[in-house]
Tab-separated table of N, CA, C and O in Angstrom:
chain	number	residue	atom	x	y	z
A	215	MET	N	102.107	110.493	103.536
A	215	MET	CA	101.898	111.745	102.037
A	215	MET	C	103.139	110.703	101.019
A	215	MET	O	104.383	111.172	101.110
A	216	LYS	N	102.157	110.743	99.625
A	216	LYS	CA	102.990	111.443	98.510
A	216	LYS	C	102.791	112.658	97.854
A	216	LYS	O	101.110	112.106	97.656
A	217	HIS	N	103.557	112.381	96.621
A	217	HIS	CA	102.836	113.146	96.038
A	217	HIS	C	103.528	113.126	95.338
A	217	HIS	O	104.766	113.920	94.676
A	218	GLN	N	103.547	114.266	93.733
A	218	GLN	CA	104.296	113.902	91.792
A	218	GLN	C	103.616	114.555	91.218
A	218	GLN	O	102.062	114.928	90.958
A	219	ARG	N	104.066	115.205	91.079
A	219	ARG	CA	103.906	116.027	89.847
A	219	ARG	C	103.480	115.464	88.067
A	219	ARG	O	104.869	114.674	87.830
A	220	LEU	N	102.285	115.143	87.840
A	220	LEU	CA	102.835	114.647	86.192
A	220	LEU	C	102.494	115.541	85.161
A	220	LEU	O	102.994	116.032	84.792
A	221	ILE	N	103.902	114.672	84.114
A	221	ILE	CA	103.900	115.445	82.990
A	221	ILE	C	103.495	115.048	82.076
A	221	ILE	O	103.955	115.862	80.516
A	222	PHE	N	103.386	113.965	81.258
A	222	PHE	CA	102.964	113.860	80.493
A	222	PHE	C	103.810	113.307	79.224
A	222	PHE	O	102.636	113.842	78.338
A	223	GLU	N	105.250	113.216	79.133
A	223	GLU	CA	106.477	113.324	78.540
A	223	GLU	C	105.864	112.149	78.095
A	223	GLU	O	106.834	112.099	76.544
A	224	ASP	N	106.218	111.345	78.559
A	224	ASP	CA	107.171	109.816	77.700
A	224	ASP	C	105.602	109.180	77.837
A	224	ASP	O	104.705	109.361	78.078
A	225	ASP	N	105.208	107.883	76.841
A	225	ASP	CA	104.265	106.527	76.692
A	225	ASP	C	103.449	106.306	78.053
A	225	ASP	O	102.616	106.602	77.893
A	226	PHE	N	104.709	105.676	78.990
A	226	PHE	CA	104.207	105.327	80.306
A	226	PHE	C	105.146	105.873	80.931
A	226	PHE	O	105.959	104.710	81.155
A	227	ARG	N	104.651	106.494	82.271
A	227	ARG	CA	105.266	106.153	83.143
A	227	ARG	C	104.825	105.937	84.374
A	227	ARG	O	103.820	106.305	85.296
A	228	VAL	N	105.024	105.082	85.868
A	228	VAL	CA	105.097	105.052	87.388
A	228	VAL	C	105.605	105.867	88.317
A	228	VAL	O	106.112	106.272	87.871
A	229	ALA	N	104.200	106.585	88.104
A	229	ALA	CA	104.562	107.412	89.457
A	229	ALA	C	104.470	107.161	91.149
A	229	ALA	O	105.848	107.268	91.691
A	230	PHE	N	103.647	106.625	91.123
A	230	PHE	CA	104.286	106.194	92.725
A	230	PHE	C	102.491	104.431	93.157
A	230	PHE	O	101.778	105.305	92.688
A	231	GLU	N	103.506	104.032	94.724
A	231	GLU	CA	102.063	103.219	94.647
A	231	GLU	C	102.143	103.470	96.702
A	231	GLU	O	103.086	103.771	96.959
A	232	ALA	N	101.165	102.781	96.450
A	232	ALA	CA	100.578	102.997	98.060
A	232	ALA	C	99.018	101.519	98.360
A	232	ALA	O	99.080	101.903	97.444
A	233	HIS	N	100.220	101.434	99.812
A	233	HIS	CA	98.196	100.494	99.738
A	233	HIS	C	98.156	99.330	99.031
A	233	HIS	O	96.843	99.768	98.833
A	234	ARG	N	98.475	98.862	98.279
A	234	ARG	CA	98.549	97.939	97.007
A	234	ARG	C	97.715	98.420	95.775
A	234	ARG	O	96.935	98.274	95.406
A	235	VAL	N	97.104	100.428	95.782
A	235	VAL	CA	97.384	100.721	94.034
A	235	VAL	C	98.525	101.245	93.743
A	235	VAL	O	99.379	101.781	94.752
A	236	GLN	N	98.892	100.902	92.813
A	236	GLN	CA	99.544	101.905	91.189
A	236	GLN	C	99.058	103.119	91.193
A	236	GLN	O	98.058	102.825	90.180
A	237	ALA	N	99.251	103.760	90.402
A	237	ALA	CA	99.188	105.057	90.243
A	237	ALA	C	100.544	105.539	88.767
A	237	ALA	O	102.193	105.326	89.358
A	238	ALA	N	99.959	105.588	86.830
A	238	ALA	CA	101.084	105.882	86.667
A	238	ALA	C	100.714	106.612	84.938
A	238	ALA	O	98.675	107.608	85.324
A	239	GLU	N	101.410	107.393	84.698
A	239	GLU	CA	100.203	108.265	83.288
A	239	GLU	C	100.505	108.390	81.713
A	239	GLU	O	101.224	106.525	82.066
A	240	MET	N	100.088	107.584	81.106
A	240	MET	CA	100.251	107.903	80.198
A	240	MET	C	99.302	108.410	78.658
A	240	MET	O	98.887	108.714	78.993
A	241	THR	N	100.257	108.955	78.363
A	241	THR	CA	100.392	110.045	76.068
A	241	THR	C	100.168	109.156	75.895
A	241	THR	O	101.195	108.074	75.167
A	242	ILE	N	99.542	108.972	74.632
A	242	ILE	CA	99.054	108.391	72.515
A	242	ILE	C	99.550	109.379	72.305
A	242	ILE	O	97.759	110.197	72.226
A	243	ALA	N	99.711	108.878	71.513
A	243	ALA	CA	100.345	110.111	70.307
A	243	ALA	C	99.169	110.159	69.231
A	243	ALA	O	98.256	108.468	68.773
A	244	PRO	N	99.086	111.197	68.459
A	244	PRO	CA	97.392	110.900	68.197
A	244	PRO	C	97.772	109.793	66.172
A	244	PRO	O	99.069	109.462	65.925
A	245	GLY	N	96.983	108.722	66.173
A	245	GLY	CA	96.845	107.833	65.428
A	245	GLY	C	97.495	106.573	65.877
A	245	GLY	O	97.313	105.101	65.533
A	246	ASP	N	98.406	106.903	67.593
A	246	ASP	CA	99.174	105.570	67.967
A	246	ASP	C	97.849	104.768	68.980
A	246	ASP	O	96.861	105.142	69.332
A	247	ARG	N	98.649	104.232	69.700
A	247	ARG	CA	98.162	102.829	70.514
A	247	ARG	C	98.424	102.260	71.337
A	247	ARG	O	100.321	101.588	71.282
A	248	GLU	N	97.925	101.735	71.918
A	248	GLU	CA	98.974	100.797	73.323
A	248	GLU	C	97.876	100.029	73.441
A	248	GLU	O	96.122	99.263	73.440
A	249	GLY	N	98.791	98.874	73.939
A	249	GLY	CA	97.957	97.807	74.099
A	249	GLY	C	97.915	97.234	72.906
A	249	GLY	O	98.720	96.509	71.701
A	250	GLY	N	97.448	96.303	72.467
A	250	GLY	CA	96.232	95.069	71.739
A	250	GLY	C	95.635	93.786	72.119
A	250	GLY	O	95.552	94.136	73.118
A	251	PRO	N	95.075	92.996	69.964
A	251	PRO	CA	94.518	91.560	71.456
A	251	PRO	C	94.620	90.782	72.469
A	251	PRO	O	94.002	90.297	73.000
A	252	ASP	N	95.836	90.929	72.919
A	252	ASP	CA	96.282	90.040	73.648
A	252	ASP	C	97.035	90.927	74.802
A	252	ASP	O	97.856	89.192	75.866
A	253	ASN	N	96.665	92.300	74.933
A	253	ASN	CA	96.846	92.354	75.629
A	253	ASN	C	96.012	92.518	77.085
A	253	ASN	O	95.315	92.996	77.518
A	254	ARG	N	96.468	92.179	78.339
A	254	ARG	CA	95.905	92.066	79.681
A	254	ARG	C	96.564	91.582	81.278
A	254	ARG	O	98.197	91.268	80.579
A	255	HIS	N	95.780	92.048	81.856
A	255	HIS	CA	96.803	92.671	83.403
A	255	HIS	C	96.124	91.281	84.002
A	255	HIS	O	94.581	91.101	84.627
A	256	ARG	N	96.556	90.392	84.104
A	256	ARG	CA	95.946	88.600	84.331
A	256	ARG	C	95.851	89.415	85.735
A	256	ARG	O	94.935	88.724	86.851
A	257	GLY	N	96.577	90.005	86.789
A	257	GLY	CA	96.446	90.277	87.780
A	257	GLY	C	95.930	91.379	88.345
A	257	GLY	O	96.018	91.428	90.145
A	258	ALA	N	95.496	92.596	87.931
A	258	ALA	CA	94.891	94.113	87.856
A	258	ALA	C	94.381	94.359	87.456
A	258	ALA	O	94.275	94.367	86.342
A	259	ASP	N	93.357	94.710	87.741
A	259	ASP	CA	92.168	96.042	87.785
A	259	ASP	C	92.714	96.719	86.589
A	259	ASP	O	93.557	97.743	87.960
A	260	GLN	N	92.667	97.972	85.901
A	260	GLN	CA	92.721	98.988	85.735
A	260	GLN	C	92.235	100.337	86.224
A	260	GLN	O	90.823	99.877	84.930
A	261	TRP	N	92.720	100.860	86.676
A	261	TRP	CA	90.995	102.137	86.829
A	261	TRP	C	91.600	103.317	85.744
A	261	TRP	O	92.674	104.125	86.169
A	262	LEU	N	90.892	103.617	84.253
A	262	LEU	CA	91.883	104.215	82.890
A	262	LEU	C	90.732	105.359	82.454
A	262	LEU	O	89.439	106.319	83.435
A	263	PHE	N	91.215	107.431	83.579
A	263	PHE	CA	90.632	108.133	83.266
A	263	PHE	C	91.606	109.815	82.514
A	263	PHE	O	93.024	109.811	82.387
A	264	VAL	N	90.858	109.340	81.502
A	264	VAL	CA	91.116	111.064	80.098
A	264	VAL	C	91.340	111.542	80.850
A	264	VAL	O	89.791	112.306	81.703
A	265	VAL	N	92.272	112.834	81.208
A	265	VAL	CA	92.442	114.135	80.948
A	265	VAL	C	92.561	115.106	80.341
A	265	VAL	O	92.172	116.019	80.578
A	266	ALA	N	92.736	114.450	78.975
A	266	ALA	CA	93.110	115.971	77.896
A	266	ALA	C	92.949	113.846	76.454
A	266	ALA	O	93.562	113.383	76.194
A	267	GLY	N	91.845	114.938	75.355
A	267	GLY	CA	91.965	114.046	73.670
A	267	GLY	C	91.213	113.044	73.810
A	267	GLY	O	90.242	113.403	75.311
A	268	GLU	N	91.358	113.107	73.104
A	268	GLU	CA	89.887	111.538	72.055
A	268	GLU	C	90.614	110.322	72.007
A	268	GLU	O	91.549	110.599	71.495
A	269	GLY	N	89.374	109.604	71.622
A	269	GLY	CA	90.100	107.850	71.654
A	269	GLY	C	88.998	107.071	72.050
A	269	GLY	O	87.798	107.558	71.671
A	270	GLU	N	89.720	105.668	72.085
A	270	GLU	CA	88.263	104.629	71.849
A	270	GLU	C	89.149	103.063	72.816
A	270	GLU	O	90.957	103.042	73.204
A	271	ALA	N	88.775	102.747	73.492
A	271	ALA	CA	88.650	102.049	74.412
A	271	ALA	C	88.390	100.624	73.580
A	271	ALA	O	87.228	100.171	73.459
A	272	ILE	N	88.882	99.725	73.137
A	272	ILE	CA	88.683	98.260	72.712
A	272	ILE	C	89.106	96.987	73.951
A	272	ILE	O	89.471	96.964	74.036
A	273	VAL	N	87.780	96.389	74.661
A	273	VAL	CA	87.363	96.456	75.902
A	273	VAL	C	86.968	94.784	75.570
A	273	VAL	O	85.844	94.878	75.302
A	274	GLU	N	87.508	93.957	75.714
A	274	GLU	CA	87.367	92.344	75.163
A	274	GLU	C	86.377	92.568	73.974
A	274	GLU	O	84.801	92.336	73.809
A	275	GLY	N	87.132	93.436	72.460
A	275	GLY	CA	85.910	93.519	71.351
A	275	GLY	C	84.776	94.703	71.392
A	275	GLY	O	84.525	94.674	70.767
A	276	ARG	N	84.458	95.090	72.644
A	276	ARG	CA	83.430	96.011	73.090
A	276	ARG	C	84.319	97.418	73.166
A	276	ARG	O	85.539	97.288	73.228
A	277	GLN	N	83.639	98.335	71.479
A	277	GLN	CA	84.462	99.232	72.181
A	277	GLN	C	83.501	100.695	73.093
A	277	GLN	O	82.361	100.615	72.758
A	278	GLN	N	84.642	101.117	73.054
A	278	GLN	CA	83.630	102.638	74.484
A	278	GLN	C	84.591	103.208	73.581
A	278	GLN	O	85.325	104.124	73.990
A	279	PRO	N	84.192	104.518	73.081
A	279	PRO	CA	84.356	105.698	73.399
A	279	PRO	C	84.818	106.671	74.441
A	279	PRO	O	84.540	106.355	75.263
A	280	LEU	N	86.264	107.206	74.444
A	280	LEU	CA	87.094	108.455	75.314
A	280	LEU	C	87.407	109.178	75.183
A	280	LEU	O	87.752	110.388	73.713
A	281	ALA	N	86.915	110.238	75.893
A	281	ALA	CA	86.595	111.988	75.830
A	281	ALA	C	87.666	112.608	77.041
A	281	ALA	O	87.186	111.607	78.008
A	282	ALA	N	87.549	113.322	77.743
A	282	ALA	CA	88.640	114.059	78.726
A	282	ALA	C	87.166	114.158	79.713
A	282	ALA	O	85.994	114.217	79.495
A	283	GLY	N	87.651	113.182	80.383
A	283	GLY	CA	86.939	112.913	81.495
A	283	GLY	C	86.135	111.655	81.499
A	283	GLY	O	85.694	111.313	83.451
A	284	SER	N	85.954	111.782	80.885
A	284	SER	CA	85.948	109.305	80.870
A	284	SER	C	86.242	108.772	82.223
A	284	SER	O	88.612	108.906	82.166
A	285	LEU	N	85.945	107.855	82.340
A	285	LEU	CA	85.796	107.069	83.546
A	285	LEU	C	86.107	105.774	82.907
A	285	LEU	O	85.199	105.017	83.091
A	286	LEU	N	87.564	104.387	82.786
A	286	LEU	CA	87.056	103.567	82.540
A	286	LEU	C	87.690	102.246	83.040
A	286	LEU	O	88.720	103.032	83.764
A	287	LEU	N	87.107	101.941	83.575
A	287	LEU	CA	86.963	100.101	85.113
A	287	LEU	C	87.509	99.448	83.713
A	287	LEU	O	86.315	97.823	83.141
A	288	ILE	N	89.160	98.815	83.804
A	288	ILE	CA	89.783	97.132	82.844
A	288	ILE	C	89.475	96.770	83.710
A	288	ILE	O	90.536	95.986	84.466
A	289	GLU	N	88.119	94.776	83.905
A	289	GLU	CA	89.195	94.877	85.393
A	289	GLU	C	90.061	93.838	84.456
A	289	GLU	O	90.450	93.091	83.893
A	290	ARG	N	90.764	92.477	86.006
A	290	ARG	CA	92.209	91.956	85.630
A	290	ARG	C	91.479	91.131	84.390
A	290	ARG	O	90.457	89.993	84.704
A	291	GLY	N	92.320	90.930	84.035
A	291	GLY	CA	91.675	89.557	82.466
A	291	GLY	C	91.682	89.254	81.085
A	291	GLY	O	91.695	88.670	80.252
A	292	GLU	N	90.747	90.979	81.521
A	292	GLU	CA	90.214	91.762	80.123
A	292	GLU	C	90.919	91.964	79.391
A	292	GLU	O	91.776	93.248	79.745
A	293	ARG	N	91.153	91.831	77.786
A	293	ARG	CA	92.003	92.341	76.892
A	293	ARG	C	92.406	92.902	76.553
A	293	ARG	O	90.592	93.528	76.920
A	294	HIS	N	92.049	94.107	76.274
A	294	HIS	CA	92.349	95.703	76.012
A	294	HIS	C	92.721	95.745	74.591
A	294	HIS	O	94.358	95.462	75.298
A	295	GLU	N	92.770	97.347	74.582
A	295	GLU	CA	93.796	97.783	73.664
A	295	GLU	C	93.058	99.354	73.757
A	295	GLU	O	91.391	99.756	73.758
A	296	ILE	N	94.155	101.181	73.684
A	296	ILE	CA	93.389	102.131	73.586
A	296	ILE	C	94.357	102.561	72.438
A	296	ILE	O	95.408	102.255	71.806
A	297	ARG	N	92.804	103.696	71.542
A	297	ARG	CA	94.062	104.418	70.874
A	297	ARG	C	93.558	105.847	70.198
A	297	ARG	O	91.949	105.728	71.361
A	298	ASN	N	94.259	105.954	70.479
A	298	ASN	CA	94.538	108.515	69.869
A	298	ASN	C	93.626	108.180	68.712
A	298	ASN	O	94.253	107.758	67.467
A	299	THR	N	91.998	108.915	68.575
A	299	THR	CA	91.309	108.559	67.806
A	299	THR	C	91.713	110.284	67.515
A	299	THR	O	90.948	111.215	65.973
A	300	GLY	N	92.220	111.177	68.355
A	300	GLY	CA	91.707	112.134	67.627
A	300	GLY	C	93.628	113.483	67.739
A	300	GLY	O	94.075	112.669	66.577
A	301	ALA	N	92.943	114.088	67.204
A	301	ALA	CA	94.591	115.150	66.399
A	301	ALA	C	95.688	115.632	67.856
A	301	ALA	O	96.850	116.453	67.323
A	302	LYS	N	94.916	115.310	69.326
A	302	LYS	CA	96.627	116.258	69.965
A	302	LYS	C	96.236	114.518	70.568
A	302	LYS	O	95.377	113.202	70.801
A	303	PRO	N	97.272	115.040	71.896
A	303	PRO	CA	97.546	113.126	72.135
A	303	PRO	C	96.250	112.717	73.439
A	303	PRO	O	96.094	114.231	74.114
A	304	LEU	N	96.330	111.472	73.665
A	304	LEU	CA	95.399	111.566	74.583
A	304	LEU	C	96.521	110.695	75.695
A	304	LEU	O	96.991	109.959	76.355
A	305	ARG	N	95.379	111.931	76.974
A	305	ARG	CA	96.620	111.510	78.469
A	305	ARG	C	95.063	110.907	79.499
A	305	ARG	O	94.693	111.230	79.499
A	306	THR	N	96.627	110.155	79.603
A	306	THR	CA	95.414	110.036	80.339
A	306	THR	C	96.141	109.121	82.327
A	306	THR	O	96.560	109.157	82.109
A	307	VAL	N	94.933	109.381	83.163
A	307	VAL	CA	95.165	108.761	84.556
A	307	VAL	C	95.731	106.974	84.856
A	307	VAL	O	94.233	106.645	84.722
A	308	ASN	N	96.727	106.546	84.693
A	308	ASN	CA	96.219	105.269	85.151
A	308	ASN	C	96.740	104.204	87.217
A	308	ASN	O	97.320	105.000	86.921
A	309	PHE	N	95.852	103.772	87.189
A	309	PHE	CA	96.327	103.327	88.075
A	309	PHE	C	95.174	101.307	88.601
A	309	PHE	O	94.733	100.675	87.497
A	310	TYR	N	96.242	101.500	89.622
A	310	TYR	CA	96.039	99.667	88.940
A	310	TYR	C	96.298	98.510	90.333
A	310	TYR	O	96.244	99.559	91.517
A	311	SER	N	95.126	97.445	90.354
A	311	SER	CA	95.136	97.207	92.065
A	311	SER	C	95.639	96.103	91.549
A	311	SER	O	94.026	95.063	91.025
A	312	PRO	N	95.815	94.413	92.098
A	312	PRO	CA	97.170	95.360	92.528
A	312	PRO	C	97.275	95.860	91.349
A	312	PRO	O	97.753	96.183	90.601
A	313	PRO	N	99.335	96.712	91.973
A	313	PRO	CA	99.750	96.629	91.320
A	313	PRO	C	101.430	96.041	90.256
A	313	PRO	O	100.993	94.573	90.465
A	314	ALA	N	100.271	96.358	88.594
A	314	ALA	CA	100.584	96.085	87.897
A	314	ALA	C	102.095	95.718	86.817
A	314	ALA	O	102.870	95.327	85.970
A	315	TYR	N	103.178	97.162	87.278
A	315	TYR	CA	103.758	97.024	87.058
A	315	TYR	C	105.304	97.756	87.760
A	315	TYR	O	105.085	98.066	88.981
A	316	ASP	N	106.336	97.570	88.357
A	316	ASP	CA	108.255	97.299	88.754
A	316	ASP	C	108.021	99.011	88.165
A	316	ASP	O	107.479	100.458	86.880
A	317	ALA	N	109.049	99.650	88.713
A	317	ALA	CA	109.036	101.980	88.581
A	317	ALA	C	109.535	100.983	87.423
A	317	ALA	O	109.580	102.387	87.035
A	318	GLN	N	110.198	100.682	86.612
A	318	GLN	CA	111.085	101.325	85.375
A	318	GLN	C	109.347	101.038	84.338
A	318	GLN	O	110.145	101.174	82.836
A	319	GLY	N	108.456	100.538	85.420
A	319	GLY	CA	106.754	100.534	83.818
A	319	GLY	C	106.569	98.229	83.374
A	319	GLY	O	106.063	99.184	81.753
A	320	GLU	N	107.892	97.937	83.528
A	320	GLU	CA	107.432	96.617	83.100
A	320	GLU	C	106.423	96.084	83.968
A	320	GLU	O	106.912	95.871	85.104
A	321	PRO	N	105.595	95.370	82.913
A	321	PRO	CA	104.469	94.397	84.015
A	321	PRO	C	105.439	93.625	84.831
A	321	PRO	O	107.010	92.669	85.007
A	322	LEU	N	105.064	93.260	86.128
A	322	LEU	CA	104.548	92.605	86.494
A	322	LEU	C	103.921	91.117	86.776
A	322	LEU	O	103.011	90.996	86.442
A	323	PRO	N	104.985	90.097	87.383
A	323	PRO	CA	104.006	89.057	86.834
A	323	PRO	C	103.220	88.681	88.885
A	323	PRO	O	102.923	89.218	88.608
A	324	ALA	N	101.727	87.752	87.292
A	324	ALA	CA	99.681	87.745	88.349
A	324	ALA	C	100.182	87.548	89.711
A	324	ALA	O	101.283	86.960	89.357
A	325	GLY	N	99.384	88.478	90.672
A	325	GLY	CA	99.975	88.452	92.197
A	325	GLY	C	101.512	88.488	92.282
A	325	GLY	O	101.076	88.604	93.949
A	326	GLU	N	102.049	89.269	92.080
A	326	GLU	CA	103.473	89.438	92.187
A	326	GLU	C	103.711	91.619	92.487
A	326	GLU	O	102.411	92.375	91.274
A	327	ASP	N	103.660	91.707	93.547
A	327	ASP	CA	103.492	93.785	93.475
A	327	ASP	C	105.005	94.196	94.747
A	327	ASP	O	105.664	93.232	94.885
């Protein structure tokens, strides 16, 4: 068993990984964004669950509103950006399969975990 309490204090923090799936938390301040037109995970699918806040995902040019309870799948290789469009922090839990980041939050090359 692995357990960790998510604190949502950092912009991005890897919680842990097991069986080729990685969990991370992300907090985006009001008016800020993560990613961008060239951001993509070449080797991993990303499942993003919105815990709190409001925002917008732009995936391959398509816009998707986000709110607490939203679940979004960004498939490997899809270009994406996540924007906070609300007045409070946008807090998400993200799962990457296979892992996309090392323990310090730096991207792994495609195919490495």
